[in-house]
Coordinates of C-alpha atoms in Angstrom, one line a residue:
X1 CA 24.1 -19.5 1.0
X2 CA 22.4 -16.7 2.8
X3 CA 24.2 -13.3 3.1
X4 CA 25.1 -11.8 6.5
X5 CA 22.2 -9.3 6.0
X6 CA 19.7 -12.1 5.4
X7 CA 21.0 -14.0 8.4
X8 CA 20.5 -11.0 10.6
X9 CA 16.9 -10.5 9.3
X10 CA 16.2 -14.2 10.1
X11 CA 17.7 -13.8 13.6
X12 CA 15.6 -10.7 14.3
X13 CA 12.5 -12.5 13.1
X14 CA 13.3 -15.5 15.4
X15 CA 13.4 -13.2 18.5
X16 CA 10.4 -13.3 20.9
X17 CA 7.7 -10.6 20.5
X18 CA 8.4 -7.8 22.9
X19 CA 12.2 -8.3 23.0
X20 CA 14.4 -5.2 22.9
X21 CA 16.9 -4.9 20.0
X22 CA 20.0 -2.7 19.7
X23 CA 22.5 -2.2 17.0
X24 CA 25.4 -3.0 19.4
X25 CA 23.7 -6.2 20.6
X26 CA 23.0 -7.5 17.0
X27 CA 26.5 -6.5 15.9
X28 CA 28.0 -8.5 18.8
X29 CA 25.6 -11.5 18.5
X30 CA 26.1 -11.9 14.8
X31 CA 29.7 -10.8 14.6
X32 CA 29.1 -8.0 12.0
X33 CA 29.8 -4.3 11.9
X34 CA 27.3 -1.9 13.5
X35 CA 26.5 -0.4 10.0
X36 CA 25.4 -3.9 8.8
X37 CA 23.4 -4.4 11.9
X38 CA 21.7 -1.0 11.6
X39 CA 20.7 -1.6 7.9
X40 CA 19.2 -5.0 8.8
X41 CA 17.2 -3.5 11.7
X42 CA 15.9 -0.7 9.4
X43 CA 14.7 -3.4 6.9
X44 CA 13.0 -5.4 9.7
X45 CA 11.2 -2.1 10.6
X46 CA 10.1 -1.6 7.0
X47 CA 8.9 -5.2 6.9
X48 CA 6.7 -4.5 10.0
X49 CA 8.1 -6.8 12.7
X50 CA 10.2 -4.3 14.5
X51 CA 9.3 -0.8 15.9
X52 CA 11.5 2.0 17.1
X53 CA 10.2 4.3 19.8
X54 CA 11.8 7.5 20.9
X55 CA 13.4 7.2 24.5
X56 CA 12.5 3.5 24.6
X57 CA 14.4 1.9 21.8
X58 CA 13.7 -0.7 19.2
X59 CA 11.5 -3.7 20.0
X60 CA 10.3 -6.8 18.2
X61 CA 6.6 -6.6 17.5
X62 CA 4.1 -9.0 16.0
X63 CA 4.2 -9.1 12.2
X64 CA 0.8 -8.0 10.9
X65 CA -1.4 -10.2 8.8
X66 CA -3.2 -8.4 6.0
X67 CA -6.6 -9.1 7.5
X68 CA -5.4 -7.6 10.8
X69 CA -3.8 -4.5 9.4
X70 CA -6.4 -2.2 10.9
X71 CA -5.2 -3.0 14.4
X72 CA -2.5 -0.8 15.9
X73 CA 0.2 -2.0 18.4
X74 CA 0.8 0.2 21.5
X75 CA 4.2 0.9 20.1
X76 CA 2.6 2.5 17.0
X77 CA 0.3 4.5 19.2
X78 CA 3.3 6.0 21.0
X79 CA 4.7 7.1 17.7
X80 CA 1.3 8.4 16.4
X81 CA 0.7 10.6 19.5
X82 CA 4.4 11.5 20.0
X83 CA 4.1 10.0 23.4
X84 CA 6.4 9.1 26.3
X85 CA 6.2 5.6 27.9
X86 CA 5.8 6.0 31.7
X87 CA 5.5 2.2 32.5
X88 CA 4.7 -1.2 31.1
X89 CA 7.3 -1.1 28.3
X90 CA 7.4 -4.9 27.9
X91 CA 3.8 -4.7 26.7
X92 CA 4.4 -2.2 23.8
X93 CA 4.2 -5.0 21.2
X94 CA 0.6 -5.9 22.2
X95 CA -2.3 -4.9 19.9
X96 CA -5.2 -2.7 21.0
X97 CA -8.7 -3.8 20.1
X98 CA -10.5 -0.5 20.7
X99 CA -9.9 2.8 22.5
X100 CA -12.2 4.2 25.2
X101 CA -12.4 7.9 25.9
X102 CA -12.5 8.5 29.7
X103 CA -14.7 11.6 29.8
X104 CA -17.3 10.3 32.2
X105 CA -17.7 9.2 35.8
X106 CA -15.3 6.5 37.0
X107 CA -17.8 3.7 37.4
X108 CA -19.3 4.4 33.9
X109 CA -15.8 4.5 32.4
X110 CA -14.9 1.1 33.8
X111 CA -18.0 -0.5 32.4
X112 CA -16.6 0.2 28.9
X113 CA -13.0 -0.6 29.7
X114 CA -11.8 -4.2 29.3
X115 CA -8.8 -6.3 28.3
X116 CA -6.9 -5.2 25.2
X117 CA -8.5 -1.7 25.3
X118 CA -6.7 1.6 25.5
X119 CA -8.2 4.1 28.0
X120 CA -7.6 7.7 26.9
X121 CA -7.9 9.9 30.0
X122 CA -6.4 13.0 31.7
X123 CA -4.9 13.4 35.1
X124 CA -7.0 10.8 36.9
X125 CA -4.7 8.4 38.7
X126 CA -7.5 6.2 40.2
X127 CA -8.8 5.7 36.6
X128 CA -5.2 4.7 35.4
X129 CA -5.0 2.1 38.2
X130 CA -8.5 0.6 37.6
X131 CA -7.9 0.4 33.8
X132 CA -4.7 -1.5 34.3
X133 CA -6.4 -3.9 36.7
X134 CA -9.1 -4.5 34.1
X135 CA -6.4 -5.4 31.5
X136 CA -6.4 -2.2 29.5
X137 CA -3.4 0.1 28.6
X138 CA -3.6 3.8 29.5
X139 CA -2.9 6.9 27.4
X140 CA -2.6 10.0 29.7
X141 CA -3.4 13.2 27.8
X142 CA -2.4 16.8 28.5
X143 CA 1.2 15.9 29.3
X144 CA 0.5 14.7 32.8
X145 CA 2.5 12.1 34.7
X146 CA 1.0 9.3 36.9
X147 CA 1.8 7.9 40.3
X148 CA 4.8 5.5 40.9
X149 CA 2.5 2.7 42.2
X150 CA 0.6 2.9 38.8
X151 CA 3.9 2.7 36.9
X152 CA 4.9 -0.4 39.0
X153 CA 1.5 -2.0 38.3
X154 CA 1.9 -1.3 34.6
X155 CA 5.3 -3.0 34.6
X156 CA 3.9 -6.0 36.5
X157 CA 0.8 -6.3 34.2
X158 CA 3.0 -5.7 31.0
X159 CA 0.5 -3.0 29.9
X160 CA 1.8 0.4 28.7
X161 CA 1.0 3.7 30.3
X162 CA 1.8 6.4 27.8
X163 CA 1.8 10.2 28.3
X164 CA 1.1 12.7 25.5
X165 CA 1.0 16.5 25.5
X166 CA -2.1 16.5 23.2
X167 CA -5.6 16.8 24.5
X168 CA -8.1 13.9 24.4
X169 CA -10.0 15.0 21.3
X170 CA -6.8 15.5 19.3
X171 CA -5.4 12.1 20.4
X172 CA -8.6 10.3 19.5
X173 CA -8.6 11.9 16.1
X174 CA -4.9 11.0 15.5
X175 CA -5.5 7.3 16.5
X176 CA -8.6 7.2 14.4
X177 CA -6.7 8.6 11.4
X178 CA -3.9 6.1 11.9
X179 CA -6.5 3.2 11.9
X180 CA -8.2 4.7 8.9
X181 CA -4.9 4.9 7.0
X182 CA -4.3 1.2 7.8
X183 CA -7.7 0.4 6.4
X184 CA -6.8 2.2 3.1
X185 CA -3.6 0.2 3.0
X186 CA -5.6 -3.0 3.6
X187 CA -7.6 -2.3 0.4
X188 CA -4.6 -1.7 -1.8
X189 CA -3.8 -5.1 -3.4
X190 CA -0.1 -5.6 -3.6
X191 CA 2.0 -7.7 -5.9
X192 CA 2.8 -10.1 -3.0
X193 CA -0.9 -10.9 -2.7
X194 CA -1.2 -12.3 -6.2
X195 CA 2.2 -13.6 -7.3
X196 CA 3.0 -17.1 -8.3
X197 CA 5.6 -18.1 -5.6
X198 CA 9.2 -18.8 -6.6
X199 CA 8.9 -22.6 -5.9
X200 CA 6.1 -22.8 -8.5
X201 CA 7.9 -20.5 -11.0
X202 CA 9.7 -22.2 -13.9
X203 CA 13.2 -20.7 -14.2
X204 CA 16.2 -21.2 -16.5
X205 CA 19.7 -21.1 -15.2
X206 CA 22.6 -19.3 -16.9
X207 CA 24.3 -22.6 -17.8
X208 CA 21.2 -24.1 -19.4
X209 CA 21.0 -24.6 -23.1
X210 CA 18.3 -23.1 -25.3
X211 CA 17.0 -26.7 -25.7
X212 CA 15.8 -26.4 -22.1
X213 CA 13.6 -23.4 -23.2
X214 CA 11.8 -25.6 -25.7
X215 CA 11.2 -28.3 -23.1
X216 CA 9.7 -25.9 -20.6
X217 CA 7.7 -24.2 -23.4
X218 CA 6.3 -27.7 -24.3
X219 CA 5.4 -28.5 -20.7
X220 CA 3.9 -25.2 -19.6
X221 CA 2.7 -23.5 -22.8
X222 CA 4.5 -20.3 -21.6
X223 CA 7.2 -18.5 -23.7
X224 CA 8.8 -16.3 -21.1
X225 CA 11.1 -17.5 -18.3
X226 CA 13.3 -15.7 -15.8
X227 CA 17.1 -16.6 -15.8
X228 CA 18.6 -16.9 -12.4
X229 CA 22.1 -17.8 -11.0
X230 CA 22.9 -20.2 -8.2
X231 CA 21.8 -17.7 -5.5
X232 CA 18.4 -17.3 -7.3
X233 CA 19.3 -13.7 -8.3
X234 CA 17.5 -12.6 -11.5
X235 CA 19.9 -11.9 -14.3
X236 CA 17.7 -11.9 -17.3
X237 CA 14.5 -13.0 -19.2
X238 CA 14.3 -15.3 -22.2
X239 CA 11.4 -15.1 -24.6
X240 CA 10.6 -16.8 -27.9
X241 CA 11.9 -13.6 -29.6
X242 CA 15.3 -14.0 -27.9
X243 CA 15.9 -17.6 -29.0
X244 CA 14.7 -17.1 -32.6
X245 CA 17.4 -18.1 -35.1
X246 CA 19.8 -19.4 -32.4
X247 CA 21.2 -23.0 -32.2
X248 CA 19.4 -25.2 -29.5
X249 CA 22.9 -26.0 -28.2
X250 CA 23.7 -22.4 -27.4
X251 CA 23.6 -21.2 -23.8
X252 CA 20.7 -19.3 -22.4
X253 CA 23.1 -16.6 -21.0
X254 CA 24.1 -15.6 -24.6
X255 CA 20.6 -14.8 -25.8
X256 CA 18.8 -13.6 -22.7
X257 CA 17.6 -10.0 -22.2
X258 CA 19.8 -8.7 -19.4
X259 CA 18.7 -6.5 -16.5
X260 CA 14.9 -7.1 -17.0
X261 CA 12.3 -4.9 -15.4
X262 CA 11.3 -6.4 -12.0
X263 CA 8.9 -5.4 -9.2
X264 CA 9.0 -6.0 -5.5
X265 CA 6.2 -7.6 -3.4
X266 CA 5.2 -4.2 -1.9
X267 CA 4.5 -2.7 -5.3
X268 CA 0.7 -2.1 -5.8
X269 CA -1.0 -4.2 -8.5
X270 CA -2.2 -1.0 -10.2
X271 CA 1.4 0.3 -10.5
X272 CA 2.5 -3.1 -11.9
X273 CA -0.3 -2.9 -14.4
X274 CA 0.8 0.5 -15.6
X275 CA 4.4 -0.8 -16.0
X276 CA 3.2 -3.8 -18.0
X277 CA 1.1 -1.6 -20.3
X278 CA 3.9 1.0 -20.6
X279 CA 6.6 -1.5 -21.5
X280 CA 4.4 -3.9 -23.4
X281 CA 5.4 -7.0 -21.3
X282 CA 3.3 -10.0 -20.4
X283 CA 5.1 -11.2 -17.2
X284 CA 7.2 -9.5 -14.5
X285 CA 9.6 -11.2 -12.1
X286 CA 9.1 -10.3 -8.4
X287 CA 12.3 -9.8 -6.5
X288 CA 13.4 -8.9 -3.0
X289 CA 15.7 -6.0 -2.0
X290 CA 18.7 -8.2 -3.1
X291 CA 17.2 -9.0 -6.5
X292 CA 16.5 -12.6 -5.5
X293 CA 13.4 -14.2 -7.2
X294 CA 10.3 -14.3 -5.0
X295 CA 7.9 -15.2 -7.8
X296 CA 6.2 -14.0 -11.0
X297 CA 3.1 -12.1 -12.0
X298 CA 1.4 -12.2 -15.4
X299 CA -0.9 -9.7 -17.1
X300 CA -3.8 -12.1 -16.5
X301 CA -3.1 -12.2 -12.7
X302 CA -3.0 -8.4 -12.7
X303 CA -6.3 -7.9 -14.7
X304 CA -8.1 -10.4 -12.4
X305 CA -6.9 -8.6 -9.3
X306 CA -7.9 -5.2 -10.7
X307 CA -11.4 -6.5 -11.5
X308 CA -11.7 -7.8 -7.9
X309 CA -10.6 -4.4 -6.5
X310 CA -13.3 -2.7 -8.5
X311 CA -15.9 -5.0 -7.0
X312 CA -14.7 -4.6 -3.4
X313 CA -16.8 -2.5 -1.0
X314 CA -14.8 0.6 0.2
X315 CA -13.8 0.5 3.8
X316 CA -11.4 3.4 4.2
X317 CA -12.2 6.2 1.8
X318 CA -9.2 7.6 -0.2
X319 CA -9.4 11.2 -1.6
X320 CA -10.1 9.8 -5.1
X321 CA -13.1 7.8 -3.6
X322 CA -14.5 11.0 -1.9
X323 CA -14.3 12.7 -5.3
X324 CA -15.6 10.0 -7.6
X325 CA -18.3 8.8 -5.2
X326 CA -20.1 12.1 -6.0
X327 CA -20.4 11.0 -9.7
X328 CA -23.9 10.4 -11.1
X329 CA -24.1 9.0 -14.6
X330 CA -26.9 10.6 -16.7
X331 CA -26.8 8.5 -19.8
X332 CA -28.8 10.7 -22.3
X333 CA -28.3 8.4 -25.3
X334 CA -26.2 5.4 -26.4
X335 CA -23.4 7.7 -27.6
X336 CA -23.4 10.5 -25.1
X337 CA -22.4 10.0 -21.4
X338 CA -22.7 13.0 -19.1
X339 CA -21.5 12.7 -15.5
X340 CA -22.8 15.1 -12.8
X341 CA -20.8 15.8 -9.7
X342 CA -21.3 18.0 -6.6
X343 CA -18.3 20.0 -5.5
X344 CA -17.9 19.3 -1.7
X345 CA -15.7 21.2 0.7
X346 CA -13.1 18.4 0.6
X347 CA -12.7 19.0 -3.1
X348 CA -11.7 22.7 -2.8
X349 CA -8.4 24.6 -2.4
X350 CA -7.7 27.4 0.2
X351 CA -9.7 29.8 -1.9
X352 CA -12.9 27.6 -1.7
X353 CA -12.9 26.7 -5.4
X354 CA -12.3 23.3 -7.0
X355 CA -8.7 22.3 -6.7
X356 CA -6.5 21.5 -9.7
X357 CA -5.8 17.9 -8.5
X358 CA -9.5 17.2 -8.0
X359 CA -10.3 18.6 -11.5
X360 CA -7.7 16.2 -13.0
X361 CA -9.2 13.3 -11.0
X362 CA -12.7 14.1 -12.3
X363 CA -11.5 14.4 -15.9
X364 CA -9.6 11.1 -15.7
X365 CA -12.4 9.2 -14.0
X366 CA -15.0 10.4 -16.5
X367 CA -12.8 9.3 -19.4
X368 CA -12.2 5.9 -17.7
X369 CA -16.0 5.4 -17.1
X370 CA -16.7 6.2 -20.8
X371 CA -14.1 3.7 -22.0
X372 CA -15.4 1.0 -19.6
X373 CA -19.0 1.6 -20.8
X374 CA -17.8 1.1 -24.4
X375 CA -16.1 -2.2 -23.3
X376 CA -12.7 -0.8 -24.2
X377 CA -11.0 -1.5 -20.9
X378 CA -9.2 0.7 -18.4
X379 CA -6.9 3.5 -19.2
X380 CA -3.4 4.6 -18.3
X381 CA -2.9 8.4 -18.9
X382 CA 0.0 9.1 -21.1
X383 CA -0.5 12.8 -21.6
X384 CA -3.1 15.2 -20.0
X385 CA -3.4 18.8 -21.2
X386 CA -5.8 21.1 -19.3
X387 CA -6.5 24.0 -21.7
X388 CA -8.3 26.1 -19.2
X389 CA -10.1 25.8 -15.8
X390 CA -12.3 28.5 -14.4
X391 CA -12.9 28.8 -10.6
X392 CA -15.8 26.6 -9.5
X393 CA -17.3 27.3 -6.0
X394 CA -18.0 24.6 -3.4
X395 CA -21.6 23.3 -3.2
X396 CA -22.1 23.8 -7.0
X397 CA -23.1 21.1 -9.5
X398 CA -20.8 20.4 -12.5
X399 CA -21.4 18.3 -15.6
X400 CA -18.5 16.4 -17.2
X401 CA -18.8 15.5 -20.9
X402 CA -16.1 13.1 -22.0
X403 CA -15.8 12.2 -25.7
X404 CA -13.7 9.6 -27.6
X405 CA -11.9 11.3 -30.5
X406 CA -10.0 8.3 -31.7
X407 CA -9.6 4.8 -30.2
X408 CA -7.5 1.8 -31.3
X409 CA -6.7 -1.5 -29.6
X410 CA -4.0 0.0 -27.5
X411 CA -4.2 3.8 -27.7
X412 CA -6.9 6.4 -27.4
X413 CA -7.4 10.2 -27.7
X414 CA -10.2 11.9 -25.7
X415 CA -11.4 15.3 -24.8
X416 CA -13.4 16.3 -21.8
X417 CA -15.6 19.4 -21.3
X418 CA -16.8 20.5 -17.9
X419 CA -19.9 22.7 -17.5
X420 CA -21.4 24.6 -14.6
X421 CA -25.0 25.9 -15.2
X422 CA -24.6 25.5 -18.9
X423 CA -21.3 27.6 -19.0
X424 CA -18.1 25.8 -19.9
X425 CA -15.7 26.0 -16.9
X426 CA -12.9 23.6 -18.0
X427 CA -11.6 21.7 -21.0
X428 CA -9.0 19.0 -21.2
X429 CA -7.5 16.6 -23.7
X430 CA -5.8 13.3 -23.0
X431 CA -3.8 10.7 -24.8
X432 CA -4.2 7.3 -23.1
X433 CA -3.0 3.7 -23.3
X434 CA -5.7 1.1 -23.0
X435 CA -5.5 -2.0 -20.8
X436 CA -7.6 -4.4 -22.7
X437 CA -9.9 -6.7 -20.6
X438 CA -9.1 -10.4 -21.1

């Protein structure tokens, strides 16, 4: 039986795209308190099918598919540019395909403006009207208003006209940054992208006997199963270690490990991998906000996904990519790996010297590359000590010398020296756990 909260989420999801939602309306419709309605609307917003806009309210928007994540809705544009909606509110849920900067003559501007576009333009009412007639939304910069007949046309066409106090260049930069951030999110593989869904997950119930574990083990070859109750809430995990020495007629509830570590679907695969290495576990149940089972991920699933990520071409560059893309491997011999790296302006602090965070990234990446070259696997840093770090100016070339001091199957000890023109400018030591490659 679904809880009130889940029923509200389902109800919001069933509403038509573009419909307005309010706490009071949901509370009345679903016969719940306003607090319960508010919490459900907030969760719907987090899940990406509802958007709240200042001075407009909350509207139902299209749920984004992963492959479409780089497209922004007009509702998101309003929030990005801290805008005010002048007209066409019923079209805020629509997605923009591209934006056009209206810094040219009217005829030239209209040649580039088509359906699904967003025209970014100043106080040019005739341009606002022509854009709407061409099927494009309008973003008026400089804090200007527009004529009433344009607002009426926007309402009729269901295309938003938005006003922002920022100038055209700033607005274009802000929207570009928002799209870029979406691209970065698109690259980050999440647990929900790789999990085995709940309907394909073999589970034990609290009332089951240990005998059932043996049957499932025989059928699947697996030794770890989640234990759930009637509402599919995860209560525990049962492994071969748990059942050892217990009678087959005993109940699963008596031997299970209670309150197991779980992850939610929005956890990144890299974070789940660290958790598995840290805790030494092979499988993780994936649950929703109410601890209901959504599926399972195994160490093999995670490793496969991590290998795919490494082979993916970068689309939106993260800060780590900007730093590590400077790396050049100058392999002098089979035992010595030296990495060269240029210090770019993005890698410096307010003093114009290499920042502490970038230094840490370089040290970690060099150690990781050395381990990978030795076929040891990827690392999870357990402890990193920077003994000293001298100022390194931008536009200089540094050399990074990582060395393996000790390495076992699961743990390693490494030190890293950093040089600039033959002078040592930094030294670090790290203890790492190793994620073996299957």
